[in-house]
Amino acid sequence: MTQQPVLQGRGLVKKFGKVTALQGCDFELYPGEVLAVIGDNGAGKSVMIKTLSGALQPDHGEVLLDGKPVHFNTPLEAQYAGIATVYQTLAMSPALSIADNMFMGRELRKPGWRGKYLRQLDKPAMEKFSREKLTELGLMTIQNIKQAVETLSGGQRQGIAVARAAAFGSKVIILDEPTAALGVKESRRVLELIKDVRARGIPIVLISHNMPHVFEVADRIHIHRLGRRLCVVKPGEHTMSDAVAMMTGAMEPPGETQAA
Amino acid sequence: MSDTGTANQNSSNQSYEDVLKDAATTVAEFEEDESFSRKLQNWLHSTPSAVPMFVLLAAILVFGLILGSKFFSPFAMTLILQQVMIVGITASAQTLVILTAGIDLSVGAIMVFSSVIMGQFTFRYGIPAEISVAIGLGAGALMGFINGVLVAYVKLPPFIVTLGTWQIFLAANFLYSANETIRAQEIEEQAPTLQLFGESFRIGGAVFTYGAVAMIVIVVLLAYVLSNTAWGRHVYAVGDDQEAAELSGVKVKNTLIQVYTLSGLICAFAGWALIGRIGSVSPTSGQNANIEAITAVVIGGVSLFGGRGSILGALAGGLIVGVFSLGLRMIGTDPQWTYLLIGALIIFAVTVDQWIRKGTA
């Protein structure tokens, strides 16, 4: 593939004391695709994602966005650059409202003197925007945008986290195990959400242990093992058991490791 | 979005989802026939100051019925305001810290040390009282800042940090003041500015000290900031789930340091008001301020686990204690009854807090 990756990692290294979480890890995400990342527990998937999304800084190696090297010190910087991440924990404040959570860290202020001098938040505008975004993603069952996030079901919370990412992630959305805590029905809903987002042209990185989900929505699968990328495979060319075998070291990766 | 299992094109493993097309499409999460207690829980959840406000009104009503116009008078009502002034101001500071899931055991020590600095700078060094007050406020903010740095950057538990600084600030207070009290009369003659918040004005039978007015202004100001500014929402988010706040893009460390610094500043302000309240500057005053502030905050429905509660609740908590103290004193009971009832109220308040959390988890 000659296309330029939207998001790229080159030779990423990250150590925590004596533990090496990433050793020379590469990563590429191309426009408009869903790239699944699979790997055993402790393979370093989450560390890689955190490095790409600004939550951690690599010891060595570089992150490139649209081909340009970038250096994010905080998740907020990555978000401003267009990379939105939905963490496994969802990163939501349970006691705060849906609108509060959608705009956490990037609140809107009222226009004019009330915003400028009193720093007053524009709550109606934030609520309206949140409602529109949720409706866009078909999450209309939420009735009150002011209700606390902890009053919602797991699937609804996930939906809001994805909606937040879709609303502010203009270039890339990273989903860290979005279906891990969900029931069958809620998982289905999140998979549909992923397809909706891809249909709108935004590439997605999907970290998951759920092979059926990965094989259903992914265009390519990045197999992570022992702190680095083992290979990239296409769902049509390999079976789920192949993928699991490679990920656990039971099978050699295909020769053409950069299959794109 | 539809729930039908349309997407099983590439794998037979998807077949278990086929039955989803027959899945119920109604949304189970929003049953219309919610029970009364469930509705109450949700309402209390969105209105955290409702319980203390209700208790406050009920307490005023009960004492009013028992004691009649003696209690139910503008004079008695404003007397309560004067008596809870110090607790109200320190409880505001404490609320900020507790909302971030912290605790500030040093509020009383910062208050007393700041008041001593204001007094000693004026009398020992002959600095104009206005400048001494500014220095005292700065010292309070600095003490809060030290707490904040230890909590945010050294990452020590707030309880440990402020347990330590409480002792340090209090000892520094005694060492610096050499245990010396500046008498009220001297202050009145030479530096009346220090007693500003003890001065009062009357509206009919009501007596308002400037200190009581200042307390209300502080509470209203903080209530606005907490609910209507981004910074206020961040304070809640930090207390609710610190990691989530960090990942959402809140500058957690800055927010924590700002909260502790502001808490220190407010406590120093309470120190200034304290001079007005007792007239003199004494390094031994305000010994119970810590416990009283925490009591007011807890009775006010602010969760010690952080992220929940309101500053108005904390003020109500302080006023409840004030109403009980004055009411029971007017009835003529042993003052220990006040403590007994306050103790019961604390347990009641935390029980309600737990119930609200459980209902919405």
GROMACS .gro file of C-alpha atoms in nm, chain A residues 1 9 51 55 104 128 161 176 180 203 219:
model
   11
    1MET     CA    1   0.000   0.000   0.000
    9GLY     CA    2   0.449   0.448   1.533
   51THR     CA    3   0.188   0.592   2.373
   55ALA     CA    4  -0.118   0.916   2.789
  104MET     CA    5  -1.472   1.737   3.015
  128LYS     CA    6  -2.765   2.052   2.267
  161ALA     CA    7  -1.770   0.733   2.533
  176ASP     CA    8  -0.961  -0.011   2.392
  180ALA     CA    9  -1.516  -0.646   2.701
  203PRO     CA   10  -1.026   0.530   1.078
  219ASP     CA   11  -1.003  -0.457   0.768
   0.00000   0.00000   0.00000
